[in-house]
Every structure is written in structure tokens, then in C-alpha cells.
PDB file of C-alpha atoms in Angstrom:
ATOM      1  CA  UNK A   1    -118.013  26.473  77.692  1.00 40.00           C
ATOM      2  CA  UNK A   2    -115.453  24.293  75.949  1.00 42.00           C
ATOM      3  CA  UNK A   3    -111.804  25.052  76.587  1.00 41.00           C
ATOM      4  CA  UNK A   4    -109.248  23.646  74.185  1.00 42.00           C
ATOM      5  CA  UNK A   5    -105.785  22.594  75.231  1.00 40.00           C
ATOM      6  CA  UNK A   6    -104.188  24.091  72.177  1.00 40.00           C
ATOM      7  CA  UNK A   7    -104.440  27.797  71.458  1.00 44.00           C
ATOM      8  CA  UNK A   8    -104.693  28.332  67.736  1.00 49.00           C
ATOM      9  CA  UNK A   9    -103.894  31.601  66.020  1.00 52.00           C
ATOM     10  CA  UNK A  10    -104.517  32.746  62.486  1.00 51.00           C
ATOM     11  CA  UNK A  11    -101.503  33.543  60.426  1.00 63.00           C
ATOM     12  CA  UNK A  12    -103.108  35.556  57.634  1.00 87.00           C
ATOM     13  CA  UNK A  13    -106.129  37.757  57.018  1.00 86.00           C
ATOM     14  CA  UNK A  14    -107.387  35.161  54.549  1.00 88.00           C
ATOM     15  CA  UNK A  15    -107.507  32.540  57.309  1.00 89.00           C
ATOM     16  CA  UNK A  16    -109.570  34.886  59.479  1.00 91.00           C
ATOM     17  CA  UNK A  17    -112.040  35.451  56.633  1.00 92.00           C
ATOM     18  CA  UNK A  18    -112.162  31.728  55.935  1.00 93.00           C
ATOM     19  CA  UNK A  19    -112.973  30.923  59.571  1.00 93.00           C
ATOM     20  CA  UNK A  20    -115.843  33.405  59.723  1.00 95.00           C
ATOM     21  CA  UNK A  21    -117.071  32.117  56.374  1.00 94.00           C
ATOM     22  CA  UNK A  22    -117.100  28.571  57.743  1.00 94.00           C
ATOM     23  CA  UNK A  23    -119.201  29.727  60.708  1.00 94.00           C
ATOM     24  CA  UNK A  24    -122.062  30.422  58.296  1.00 94.00           C
ATOM     25  CA  UNK A  25    -122.157  26.778  57.062  1.00 91.00           C
ATOM     26  CA  UNK A  26    -122.172  27.971  53.432  1.00 92.00           C
ATOM     27  CA  UNK A  27    -123.091  24.592  51.936  1.00 90.00           C
ATOM     28  CA  UNK A  28    -126.567  24.855  53.466  1.00 89.00           C
ATOM     29  CA  UNK A  29    -127.385  28.323  52.123  1.00 94.00           C
ATOM     30  CA  UNK A  30    -127.770  27.583  48.348  1.00 93.00           C
ATOM     31  CA  UNK A  31    -130.758  25.319  49.036  1.00 92.00           C
ATOM     32  CA  UNK A  32    -132.442  28.108  50.980  1.00 94.00           C
ATOM     33  CA  UNK A  33    -131.804  30.557  48.154  1.00 95.00           C
ATOM     34  CA  UNK A  34    -133.178  28.280  45.442  1.00 96.00           C
ATOM     35  CA  UNK A  35    -136.487  27.956  47.311  1.00 97.00           C
ATOM     36  CA  UNK A  36    -136.553  31.735  47.696  1.00 97.00           C
ATOM     37  CA  UNK A  37    -135.962  32.198  43.970  1.00 97.00           C
ATOM     38  CA  UNK A  38    -138.571  29.629  42.959  1.00 97.00           C
ATOM     39  CA  UNK A  39    -141.164  31.342  45.109  1.00 98.00           C
ATOM     40  CA  UNK A  40    -140.247  34.770  43.728  1.00 98.00           C
ATOM     41  CA  UNK A  41    -140.583  33.697  40.102  1.00 98.00           C
ATOM     42  CA  UNK A  42    -144.012  32.154  40.631  1.00 98.00           C
ATOM     43  CA  UNK A  43    -145.173  35.217  42.578  1.00 97.00           C
ATOM     44  CA  UNK A  44    -143.900  37.529  39.807  1.00 97.00           C
ATOM     45  CA  UNK A  45    -145.343  35.333  37.039  1.00 95.00           C
ATOM     46  CA  UNK A  46    -141.906  34.880  35.539  1.00 95.00           C
ATOM     47  CA  UNK A  47    -140.911  38.540  35.476  1.00 95.00           C
ATOM     48  CA  UNK A  48    -138.766  39.200  38.541  1.00 97.00           C
ATOM     49  CA  UNK A  49    -137.113  42.585  38.958  1.00 97.00           C
ATOM     50  CA  UNK A  50    -133.338  41.881  38.897  1.00 97.00           C
ATOM     51  CA  UNK A  51    -132.570  44.368  41.672  1.00 97.00           C
ATOM     52  CA  UNK A  52    -135.297  42.939  43.898  1.00 98.00           C
ATOM     53  CA  UNK A  53    -133.966  39.443  43.229  1.00 97.00           C
ATOM     54  CA  UNK A  54    -130.441  40.491  44.177  1.00 97.00           C
ATOM     55  CA  UNK A  55    -131.587  42.279  47.335  1.00 97.00           C
ATOM     56  CA  UNK A  56    -133.821  39.404  48.459  1.00 98.00           C
ATOM     57  CA  UNK A  57    -131.215  36.707  47.879  1.00 98.00           C
ATOM     58  CA  UNK A  58    -128.540  38.800  49.586  1.00 98.00           C
ATOM     59  CA  UNK A  59    -130.784  39.523  52.550  1.00 98.00           C
ATOM     60  CA  UNK A  60    -131.721  35.861  52.765  1.00 97.00           C
ATOM     61  CA  UNK A  61    -128.087  34.813  52.612  1.00 97.00           C
ATOM     62  CA  UNK A  62    -127.154  37.142  55.460  1.00 98.00           C
ATOM     63  CA  UNK A  63    -130.112  36.003  57.581  1.00 98.00           C
ATOM     64  CA  UNK A  64    -129.240  32.336  57.078  1.00 97.00           C
ATOM     65  CA  UNK A  65    -125.571  33.049  57.785  1.00 97.00           C
ATOM     66  CA  UNK A  66    -126.516  34.790  61.029  1.00 97.00           C
ATOM     67  CA  UNK A  67    -128.686  31.873  62.158  1.00 96.00           C
ATOM     68  CA  UNK A  68    -125.997  29.309  61.344  1.00 95.00           C
ATOM     69  CA  UNK A  69    -123.339  31.330  63.167  1.00 97.00           C
ATOM     70  CA  UNK A  70    -125.435  31.508  66.338  1.00 96.00           C
ATOM     71  CA  UNK A  71    -126.089  27.783  65.959  1.00 94.00           C
ATOM     72  CA  UNK A  72    -122.320  27.212  65.928  1.00 94.00           C
ATOM     73  CA  UNK A  73    -121.987  29.244  69.124  1.00 95.00           C
ATOM     74  CA  UNK A  74    -124.748  27.342  70.887  1.00 92.00           C
ATOM     75  CA  UNK A  75    -123.605  23.903  69.731  1.00 89.00           C
ATOM     76  CA  UNK A  76    -119.893  24.393  70.348  1.00 91.00           C
ATOM     77  CA  UNK A  77    -119.931  21.799  73.154  1.00 87.00           C
ATOM     78  CA  UNK A  78    -121.300  18.972  71.017  1.00 86.00           C
ATOM     79  CA  UNK A  79    -119.278  20.126  68.007  1.00 79.00           C
ATOM     80  CA  UNK A  80    -116.138  19.611  70.063  1.00 79.00           C
ATOM     81  CA  UNK A  81    -117.213  16.092  71.053  1.00 77.00           C
ATOM     82  CA  UNK A  82    -117.966  14.932  67.496  1.00 75.00           C
ATOM     83  CA  UNK A  83    -115.035  14.137  65.236  1.00 69.00           C
ATOM     84  CA  UNK A  84    -116.998  15.356  62.203  1.00 74.00           C
ATOM     85  CA  UNK A  85    -117.387  18.878  63.629  1.00 74.00           C
ATOM     86  CA  UNK A  86    -114.424  19.201  65.990  1.00 80.00           C
ATOM     87  CA  UNK A  87    -112.441  21.310  63.536  1.00 84.00           C
ATOM     88  CA  UNK A  88    -115.107  23.981  63.086  1.00 87.00           C
ATOM     89  CA  UNK A  89    -113.892  27.532  63.916  1.00 92.00           C
ATOM     90  CA  UNK A  90    -115.257  27.792  67.470  1.00 92.00           C
ATOM     91  CA  UNK A  91    -114.407  24.344  68.932  1.00 90.00           C
ATOM     92  CA  UNK A  92    -110.989  24.500  67.276  1.00 88.00           C
ATOM     93  CA  UNK A  93    -110.320  27.862  68.938  1.00 88.00           C
ATOM     94  CA  UNK A  94    -109.984  29.868  65.730  1.00 91.00           C
ATOM     95  CA  UNK A  95    -112.936  32.142  66.575  1.00 93.00           C
ATOM     96  CA  UNK A  96    -114.090  33.157  70.048  1.00 94.00           C
ATOM     97  CA  UNK A  97    -117.833  32.863  70.842  1.00 94.00           C
ATOM     98  CA  UNK A  98    -118.086  36.589  71.674  1.00 96.00           C
ATOM     99  CA  UNK A  99    -116.611  37.576  68.327  1.00 96.00           C
ATOM    100  CA  UNK A 100    -118.882  35.121  66.525  1.00 96.00           C
ATOM    101  CA  UNK A 101    -121.927  36.620  68.279  1.00 97.00           C
ATOM    102  CA  UNK A 102    -120.964  40.146  67.192  1.00 97.00           C
ATOM    103  CA  UNK A 103    -120.561  38.822  63.646  1.00 97.00           C
ATOM    104  CA  UNK A 104    -123.997  37.164  63.766  1.00 97.00           C
ATOM    105  CA  UNK A 105    -125.706  40.300  65.083  1.00 98.00           C
ATOM    106  CA  UNK A 106    -124.094  42.368  62.339  1.00 98.00           C
ATOM    107  CA  UNK A 107    -125.281  39.930  59.678  1.00 98.00           C
ATOM    108  CA  UNK A 108    -128.854  39.936  61.022  1.00 98.00           C
ATOM    109  CA  UNK A 109    -128.926  43.740  61.235  1.00 98.00           C
ATOM    110  CA  UNK A 110    -127.711  44.194  57.660  1.00 98.00           C
ATOM    111  CA  UNK A 111    -130.164  41.558  56.418  1.00 98.00           C
ATOM    112  CA  UNK A 112    -133.169  43.198  58.090  1.00 98.00           C
ATOM    113  CA  UNK A 113    -132.181  46.677  56.934  1.00 98.00           C
ATOM    114  CA  UNK A 114    -131.557  45.584  53.362  1.00 98.00           C
ATOM    115  CA  UNK A 115    -134.891  43.788  53.048  1.00 98.00           C
ATOM    116  CA  UNK A 116    -136.889  46.476  54.844  1.00 98.00           C
ATOM    117  CA  UNK A 117    -135.480  49.304  52.725  1.00 97.00           C
ATOM    118  CA  UNK A 118    -135.260  47.700  49.281  1.00 97.00           C
ATOM    119  CA  UNK A 119    -137.993  45.017  49.451  1.00 97.00           C
ATOM    120  CA  UNK A 120    -140.626  45.511  52.158  1.00 97.00           C
ATOM    121  CA  UNK A 121    -141.138  45.200  55.903  1.00 98.00           C
ATOM    122  CA  UNK A 122    -142.991  41.876  55.664  1.00 98.00           C
ATOM    123  CA  UNK A 123    -140.066  40.216  53.899  1.00 98.00           C
ATOM    124  CA  UNK A 124    -137.645  41.657  56.488  1.00 98.00           C
ATOM    125  CA  UNK A 125    -139.776  40.475  59.412  1.00 98.00           C
ATOM    126  CA  UNK A 126    -140.135  36.991  57.919  1.00 98.00           C
ATOM    127  CA  UNK A 127    -136.372  36.670  57.425  1.00 98.00           C
ATOM    128  CA  UNK A 128    -135.756  37.806  60.998  1.00 97.00           C
ATOM    129  CA  UNK A 129    -138.405  35.405  62.296  1.00 97.00           C
ATOM    130  CA  UNK A 130    -136.513  32.610  60.545  1.00 96.00           C
ATOM    131  CA  UNK A 131    -133.409  33.456  62.577  1.00 96.00           C
ATOM    132  CA  UNK A 132    -135.373  33.564  65.830  1.00 96.00           C
ATOM    133  CA  UNK A 133    -137.239  30.330  65.096  1.00 95.00           C
ATOM    134  CA  UNK A 134    -134.070  28.459  64.117  1.00 94.00           C
ATOM    135  CA  UNK A 135    -132.194  29.546  67.236  1.00 94.00           C
ATOM    136  CA  UNK A 136    -134.866  29.554  69.951  1.00 92.00           C
ATOM    137  CA  UNK A 137    -137.270  26.859  68.763  1.00 90.00           C
ATOM    138  CA  UNK A 138    -135.011  24.412  66.920  1.00 89.00           C
ATOM    139  CA  UNK A 139    -131.482  24.844  68.325  1.00 88.00           C
ATOM    140  CA  UNK A 140    -132.354  25.720  71.938  1.00 86.00           C
ATOM    141  CA  UNK A 141    -135.652  23.936  72.563  1.00 87.00           C
ATOM    142  CA  UNK A 142    -136.137  21.043  70.157  1.00 85.00           C
ATOM    143  CA  UNK A 143    -132.762  19.749  68.981  1.00 86.00           C
ATOM    144  CA  UNK A 144    -131.611  18.374  72.332  1.00 85.00           C
ATOM    145  CA  UNK A 145    -134.989  17.377  73.710  1.00 85.00           C
ATOM    146  CA  UNK A 146    -137.176  15.564  71.170  1.00 88.00           C
ATOM    147  CA  UNK A 147    -136.743  13.172  68.218  1.00 86.00           C
ATOM    148  CA  UNK A 148    -139.279  15.320  66.363  1.00 85.00           C
ATOM    149  CA  UNK A 149    -136.782  18.196  66.310  1.00 87.00           C
ATOM    150  CA  UNK A 150    -136.346  18.088  62.542  1.00 88.00           C
ATOM    151  CA  UNK A 151    -140.090  17.983  61.853  1.00 88.00           C
ATOM    152  CA  UNK A 152    -140.941  21.189  63.708  1.00 86.00           C
ATOM    153  CA  UNK A 153    -137.552  22.758  63.115  1.00 86.00           C
ATOM    154  CA  UNK A 154    -138.030  22.288  59.378  1.00 88.00           C
ATOM    155  CA  UNK A 155    -140.261  25.352  59.438  1.00 92.00           C
ATOM    156  CA  UNK A 156    -137.152  27.525  59.769  1.00 93.00           C
ATOM    157  CA  UNK A 157    -135.767  26.163  56.512  1.00 93.00           C
ATOM    158  CA  UNK A 158    -139.104  26.714  54.792  1.00 96.00           C
ATOM    159  CA  UNK A 159    -139.422  30.392  55.737  1.00 97.00           C
ATOM    160  CA  UNK A 160    -137.195  31.602  52.835  1.00 97.00           C
ATOM    161  CA  UNK A 161    -139.992  30.588  50.450  1.00 97.00           C
ATOM    162  CA  UNK A 162    -142.294  32.998  52.287  1.00 98.00           C
ATOM    163  CA  UNK A 163    -139.628  35.713  52.224  1.00 98.00           C
ATOM    164  CA  UNK A 164    -139.348  35.421  48.442  1.00 98.00           C
ATOM    165  CA  UNK A 165    -143.098  35.635  47.895  1.00 98.00           C
ATOM    166  CA  UNK A 166    -143.492  38.546  50.313  1.00 98.00           C
ATOM    167  CA  UNK A 167    -140.626  40.434  48.665  1.00 98.00           C
ATOM    168  CA  UNK A 168    -142.483  40.366  45.336  1.00 98.00           C
ATOM    169  CA  UNK A 169    -146.093  40.857  46.439  1.00 97.00           C
ATOM    170  CA  UNK A 170    -145.964  42.307  49.951  1.00 97.00           C
ATOM    171  CA  UNK A 171    -148.460  39.614  50.994  1.00 97.00           C
ATOM    172  CA  UNK A 172    -148.673  35.851  51.517  1.00 97.00           C
ATOM    173  CA  UNK A 173    -151.051  33.772  49.399  1.00 97.00           C
ATOM    174  CA  UNK A 174    -152.115  30.106  49.517  1.00 97.00           C
ATOM    175  CA  UNK A 175    -149.458  29.377  46.897  1.00 97.00           C
ATOM    176  CA  UNK A 176    -146.759  30.868  49.129  1.00 98.00           C
ATOM    177  CA  UNK A 177    -147.875  28.715  52.028  1.00 98.00           C
ATOM    178  CA  UNK A 178    -147.946  25.633  49.808  1.00 98.00           C
ATOM    179  CA  UNK A 179    -144.321  26.193  48.734  1.00 98.00           C
ATOM    180  CA  UNK A 180    -143.548  26.604  52.438  1.00 98.00           C
ATOM    181  CA  UNK A 181    -145.312  23.277  53.084  1.00 98.00           C
ATOM    182  CA  UNK A 182    -143.369  21.524  50.313  1.00 98.00           C
ATOM    183  CA  UNK A 183    -140.040  22.516  51.867  1.00 97.00           C
ATOM    184  CA  UNK A 184    -141.371  21.727  55.351  1.00 97.00           C
ATOM    185  CA  UNK A 185    -142.441  18.196  54.338  1.00 97.00           C
ATOM    186  CA  UNK A 186    -139.237  17.602  52.352  1.00 98.00           C
ATOM    187  CA  UNK A 187    -136.976  18.405  55.307  1.00 96.00           C
ATOM    188  CA  UNK A 188    -137.553  15.209  57.389  1.00 96.00           C
ATOM    189  CA  UNK A 189    -136.680  12.703  54.644  1.00 97.00           C
ATOM    190  CA  UNK A 190    -133.749  14.879  53.606  1.00 97.00           C
ATOM    191  CA  UNK A 191    -132.286  15.265  57.090  1.00 95.00           C
ATOM    192  CA  UNK A 192    -133.216  11.851  58.491  1.00 96.00           C
ATOM    193  CA  UNK A 193    -131.399  10.196  55.585  1.00 96.00           C
ATOM    194  CA  UNK A 194    -128.308  12.078  56.741  1.00 94.00           C
ATOM    195  CA  UNK A 195    -129.037  11.205  60.378  1.00 93.00           C
ATOM    196  CA  UNK A 196    -129.081   7.503  59.480  1.00 95.00           C
ATOM    197  CA  UNK A 197    -125.524   7.880  58.181  1.00 93.00           C
ATOM    198  CA  UNK A 198    -124.173   9.643  61.283  1.00 89.00           C
ATOM    199  CA  UNK A 199    -126.488   8.371  64.029  1.00 89.00           C
ATOM    200  CA  UNK A 200    -123.522   7.131  66.071  1.00 87.00           C
ATOM    201  CA  UNK A 201    -122.224  10.694  66.352  1.00 84.00           C
ATOM    202  CA  UNK A 202    -125.611  11.922  67.546  1.00 86.00           C
ATOM    203  CA  UNK A 203    -125.843   9.085  70.077  1.00 86.00           C
ATOM    204  CA  UNK A 204    -122.379   9.924  71.395  1.00 84.00           C
ATOM    205  CA  UNK A 205    -123.334  13.497  72.295  1.00 84.00           C
ATOM    206  CA  UNK A 206    -126.886  12.748  73.434  1.00 86.00           C
ATOM    207  CA  UNK A 207    -128.796  14.398  70.606  1.00 87.00           C
ATOM    208  CA  UNK A 208    -132.166  12.593  70.347  1.00 91.00           C
ATOM    209  CA  UNK A 209    -132.372  12.282  66.567  1.00 91.00           C
ATOM    210  CA  UNK A 210    -135.072   9.866  65.427  1.00 93.00           C
ATOM    211  CA  UNK A 211    -132.672   7.057  64.380  1.00 93.00           C
ATOM    212  CA  UNK A 212    -131.073   7.195  67.848  1.00 92.00           C
ATOM    213  CA  UNK A 213    -134.322   7.147  69.830  1.00 94.00           C
ATOM    214  CA  UNK A 214    -136.752   5.184  67.671  1.00 93.00           C
ATOM    215  CA  UNK A 215    -134.315   3.086  65.668  1.00 94.00           C
ATOM    216  CA  UNK A 216    -133.569   2.671  61.989  1.00 95.00           C
ATOM    217  CA  UNK A 217    -136.743   0.839  60.972  1.00 95.00           C
ATOM    218  CA  UNK A 218    -139.058   3.449  62.480  1.00 95.00           C
ATOM    219  CA  UNK A 219    -137.014   6.214  60.865  1.00 96.00           C
ATOM    220  CA  UNK A 220    -137.176   4.822  57.331  1.00 97.00           C
ATOM    221  CA  UNK A 221    -140.945   4.407  57.692  1.00 97.00           C
ATOM    222  CA  UNK A 222    -141.228   8.073  58.602  1.00 97.00           C
ATOM    223  CA  UNK A 223    -138.987   8.963  55.663  1.00 98.00           C
ATOM    224  CA  UNK A 224    -141.321   7.005  53.374  1.00 98.00           C
ATOM    225  CA  UNK A 225    -144.454   8.754  54.668  1.00 98.00           C
ATOM    226  CA  UNK A 226    -142.963  12.233  54.414  1.00 98.00           C
ATOM    227  CA  UNK A 227    -141.643  11.520  50.926  1.00 98.00           C
ATOM    228  CA  UNK A 228    -145.143  10.623  49.747  1.00 98.00           C
ATOM    229  CA  UNK A 229    -146.599  13.754  51.354  1.00 98.00           C
ATOM    230  CA  UNK A 230    -143.893  15.916  49.760  1.00 98.00           C
ATOM    231  CA  UNK A 231    -144.565  14.621  46.248  1.00 98.00           C
ATOM    232  CA  UNK A 232    -148.335  15.004  46.672  1.00 98.00           C
ATOM    233  CA  UNK A 233    -147.869  18.586  47.893  1.00 98.00           C
ATOM    234  CA  UNK A 234    -145.776  19.506  44.838  1.00 98.00           C
ATOM    235  CA  UNK A 235    -148.626  18.588  42.494  1.00 97.00           C
ATOM    236  CA  UNK A 236    -151.095  20.822  44.360  1.00 98.00           C
ATOM    237  CA  UNK A 237    -149.317  23.857  42.909  1.00 97.00           C
ATOM    238  CA  UNK A 238    -150.799  22.820  39.564  1.00 97.00           C
ATOM    239  CA  UNK A 239    -154.211  21.730  40.812  1.00 95.00           C
ATOM    240  CA  UNK A 240    -156.172  23.107  42.560  1.00 96.00           C
ATOM    241  CA  UNK A 241    -154.086  26.300  43.026  1.00 96.00           C
ATOM    242  CA  UNK A 242    -153.121  26.770  39.390  1.00 95.00           C
ATOM    243  CA  UNK A 243    -149.914  28.594  40.345  1.00 96.00           C
ATOM    244  CA  UNK A 244    -147.794  26.443  38.013  1.00 96.00           C
ATOM    245  CA  UNK A 245    -148.420  24.816  34.660  1.00 95.00           C
ATOM    246  CA  UNK A 246    -147.897  21.682  32.618  1.00 95.00           C
ATOM    247  CA  UNK A 247    -144.089  21.873  32.387  1.00 96.00           C
ATOM    248  CA  UNK A 248    -143.723  22.139  36.150  1.00 97.00           C
ATOM    249  CA  UNK A 249    -146.229  19.299  36.552  1.00 97.00           C
ATOM    250  CA  UNK A 250    -144.126  17.031  34.335  1.00 97.00           C
ATOM    251  CA  UNK A 251    -140.959  17.954  36.230  1.00 98.00           C
ATOM    252  CA  UNK A 252    -142.594  17.505  39.643  1.00 98.00           C
ATOM    253  CA  UNK A 253    -144.025  14.087  38.744  1.00 98.00           C
ATOM    254  CA  UNK A 254    -140.749  12.862  37.221  1.00 98.00           C
ATOM    255  CA  UNK A 255    -138.593  14.041  40.106  1.00 98.00           C
ATOM    256  CA  UNK A 256    -141.166  12.851  42.625  1.00 98.00           C
ATOM    257  CA  UNK A 257    -141.306   9.393  41.088  1.00 98.00           C
ATOM    258  CA  UNK A 258    -137.560   9.001  41.516  1.00 98.00           C
ATOM    259  CA  UNK A 259    -137.743  10.395  45.054  1.00 98.00           C
ATOM    260  CA  UNK A 260    -140.388   7.807  45.926  1.00 98.00           C
ATOM    261  CA  UNK A 261    -138.347   5.030  44.308  1.00 98.00           C
ATOM    262  CA  UNK A 262    -135.234   5.868  46.352  1.00 98.00           C
ATOM    263  CA  UNK A 263    -137.276   6.171  49.533  1.00 98.00           C
ATOM    264  CA  UNK A 264    -138.888   2.781  48.767  1.00 98.00           C
ATOM    265  CA  UNK A 265    -135.439   1.242  48.375  1.00 98.00           C
ATOM    266  CA  UNK A 266    -134.413   2.599  51.765  1.00 97.00           C
ATOM    267  CA  UNK A 267    -137.655   1.313  53.300  1.00 97.00           C
ATOM    268  CA  UNK A 268    -136.634  -2.192  52.235  1.00 97.00           C
ATOM    269  CA  UNK A 269    -132.933  -1.740  53.085  1.00 96.00           C
ATOM    270  CA  UNK A 270    -133.068   0.228  56.352  1.00 95.00           C
ATOM    271  CA  UNK A 271    -129.579  -0.743  57.520  1.00 93.00           C
ATOM    272  CA  UNK A 272    -127.837   0.064  54.243  1.00 95.00           C
ATOM    273  CA  UNK A 273    -126.085   3.389  54.772  1.00 94.00           C
ATOM    274  CA  UNK A 274    -125.119   3.556  51.104  1.00 96.00           C
ATOM    275  CA  UNK A 275    -128.823   3.630  50.198  1.00 97.00           C
ATOM    276  CA  UNK A 276    -129.414   6.303  52.855  1.00 96.00           C
ATOM    277  CA  UNK A 277    -126.573   8.370  51.414  1.00 96.00           C
ATOM    278  CA  UNK A 278    -128.022   7.982  47.913  1.00 97.00           C
ATOM    279  CA  UNK A 279    -131.394   9.262  49.121  1.00 98.00           C
ATOM    280  CA  UNK A 280    -129.779  12.150  50.992  1.00 97.00           C
ATOM    281  CA  UNK A 281    -127.791  13.299  47.968  1.00 97.00           C
ATOM    282  CA  UNK A 282    -130.781  12.924  45.661  1.00 98.00           C
ATOM    283  CA  UNK A 283    -132.993  14.924  48.028  1.00 97.00           C
ATOM    284  CA  UNK A 284    -130.698  17.914  47.501  1.00 97.00           C
ATOM    285  CA  UNK A 285    -130.875  17.614  43.705  1.00 97.00           C
ATOM    286  CA  UNK A 286    -134.622  17.033  43.965  1.00 98.00           C
ATOM    287  CA  UNK A 287    -135.320  20.328  45.711  1.00 97.00           C
ATOM    288  CA  UNK A 288    -132.970  22.324  43.501  1.00 97.00           C
ATOM    289  CA  UNK A 289    -134.407  20.892  40.263  1.00 98.00           C
ATOM    290  CA  UNK A 290    -137.978  21.240  41.522  1.00 98.00           C
ATOM    291  CA  UNK A 291    -137.453  24.949  42.203  1.00 97.00           C
ATOM    292  CA  UNK A 292    -135.703  25.348  38.863  1.00 97.00           C
ATOM    293  CA  UNK A 293    -138.813  23.814  37.335  1.00 97.00           C
ATOM    294  CA  UNK A 294    -140.921  26.452  39.094  1.00 97.00           C
ATOM    295  CA  UNK A 295    -138.745  29.176  37.587  1.00 97.00           C
ATOM    296  CA  UNK A 296    -138.724  27.846  34.018  1.00 97.00           C
ATOM    297  CA  UNK A 297    -142.448  27.066  34.066  1.00 97.00           C
ATOM    298  CA  UNK A 298    -143.290  30.609  35.194  1.00 96.00           C
ATOM    299  CA  UNK A 299    -141.430  32.342  32.347  1.00 96.00           C
ATOM    300  CA  UNK A 300    -143.587  34.050  29.704  1.00 94.00           C
ATOM    301  CA  UNK A 301    -141.495  32.466  26.937  1.00 94.00           C
ATOM    302  CA  UNK A 302    -142.364  29.038  28.334  1.00 93.00           C
ATOM    303  CA  UNK A 303    -146.067  29.842  28.290  1.00 88.00           C
ATOM    304  CA  UNK A 304    -145.784  31.101  24.709  1.00 90.00           C
ATOM    305  CA  UNK A 305    -143.954  27.981  23.545  1.00 91.00           C
ATOM    306  CA  UNK A 306    -146.445  25.651  25.220  1.00 89.00           C
ATOM    307  CA  UNK A 307    -149.401  27.592  23.797  1.00 86.00           C
ATOM    308  CA  UNK A 308    -147.851  27.467  20.327  1.00 87.00           C
ATOM    309  CA  UNK A 309    -147.253  23.731  20.658  1.00 85.00           C
ATOM    310  CA  UNK A 310    -150.842  23.127  21.775  1.00 84.00           C
ATOM    311  CA  UNK A 311    -152.225  25.222  18.914  1.00 83.00           C
ATOM    312  CA  UNK A 312    -150.058  23.357  16.435  1.00 82.00           C
ATOM    313  CA  UNK A 313    -151.260  20.047  17.844  1.00 81.00           C
ATOM    314  CA  UNK A 314    -154.891  21.151  17.506  1.00 77.00           C
ATOM    315  CA  UNK A 315    -154.175  22.205  13.912  1.00 76.00           C
ATOM    316  CA  UNK A 316    -152.649  18.840  13.058  1.00 81.00           C
ATOM    317  CA  UNK A 317    -155.459  16.898  14.706  1.00 82.00           C
ATOM    318  CA  UNK A 318    -158.144  19.133  13.201  1.00 63.00           C
TER     319      UNK A 318
END
């Protein structure tokens, strides 16, 4: 347990709220929600019940917040040693680990109850399994012991896609698992690009991230391979599964082409952290826009417009 030399106290209620909010790592959560939403819209064929959407996204937010809070508790020793994370609520002394744990348990309980009551039990169990997997498998077992931590641990970040599908249908189809696979395959190039930028911090605290253990060249090769697999997987939603249509296909190919281009640049400039940062930032936009493409493509109005355009084209040609 890390003891700090300076005891810090909050001065206002707002500062207390802000500290607990920071425990949840809120910048990570929107990406999880956009994959949930994309999965829900495809599962509902573009007609998602607004209340179900609100409940599912809220439950997912609380589950992710719980997992991130427990992660902060577990990693408080290395957070204190890294300059980048030293000022987080627990290592800075603003929140005590016991209080953070109570907060995390409350978040997980509310999330499970909300999803079980207003969505279905499968969605609730999947969200809870995401918390357990992230804490026990990734944070406790993998993160400090293997350079493949992000590969296997990426499954935790892909579970929200399954939660969204299950919330709508009560089941899991091949399409749901493919969206899961897309997020799973996307996670290594996304996170390893970040790891290339801050590998010195990871080396300092003994976290065996791939750039630290295998080196930069080996890491960018892995980024390249996973980028290719990610883009290929996105197209499978169109064929052979037929879960998405021509608009999504155009979006997936366009975004994927740029993703491949940026990964190719990094492959040929492995020591350039500016190129790594560019890929990292684009990977965030890539996933958000890809899921937005899933949503727009699934809408009935989109299908009607495309059908009308095709009929008009046939008329002109005929």
C-alpha cells in the first residue's frame, strides 16, 4: 500500500465528486458506449427502443466505471510511481482505497440491477462478466506478467458489444460475436500505439508492455498485422453475414484504408512517436465513426433512400 507524505483534503463537495468521477477514467467510457450502441442498432434493424437504449448505455457506463475504479485501486502502487498518473485520486491521497471499493461495488450493483430489471438477465450477466474479466484476468493476472496482456485483455473492452446485442434480442448471434471480434482485434493496434509513446513509463514500473519487452520494431509489426485483421473483420459484417449494407461497407472500406495507411507509415517509421500518436488518435476516431456507420446503415430511412437510388439508376439505365 502506498503512503503519501502529504495528506490532502477536499475543500468542497464539488472536489469530492470530481475525485470520484476521475476514478472512473471517464475518457475511456464513450468508446465502450459507441460499440454498445452500434451493436444495438444492428440487432434492432435500426429501430431501437429509446428507453432500452438509455437503460443499456447507463448500465454499461456504470459497469465500466466500476471496473475502472477497481483498476485504480489495484494499480495505485504503479500509478504513484509514474508521473503521468501520480495525481490520480488514490495515489494523491484524495480518495482512500476502502472508500473507492465501496463506490465500485455500488456502481456494479446498480448496473446489474438496472440491466436485469429493464433489459434482460443475459445483458446484466455479460456486463458483470466484463467487470470480472477486466479486474481478475487483465488487471490482476495479465497486465503485470505478459506482453500479450492487451491482446487477451482486449476481450473486456469488446464485451459491451455483446451487452448491446443481448439487451435487444436476449441472445447472441454470429453478428454479435463478429462485432465483439472487431473491437477485440482493434484493441492491440489502438493501445500499442499509445504504449509506444509512453513505453519509458511502463519500463520504469516493470509493466511488461510489448514495446518494453519485445522492442519497437516487433511492436509495430504486430500493430500492422492486427490492423489488417481488424479491417478484414469489419467487411465480414456485409458478407457473408449480411448484417450491414452498402453504406456501411463504403464507410468501413474508407476508414479501414486510412487505418491501414497510418499503420503502414508507423511500420516504416517505428521510432517516430509523432506517427505513433497520429495512429493512436486516429484509432479512436476510426472506431467511433465505424460504429456510427453501423447505426446510420441500419436505419430504415437509409434502406429506403438506397433502394430508391438503385431503382432510379435502373430506370435511367433501362
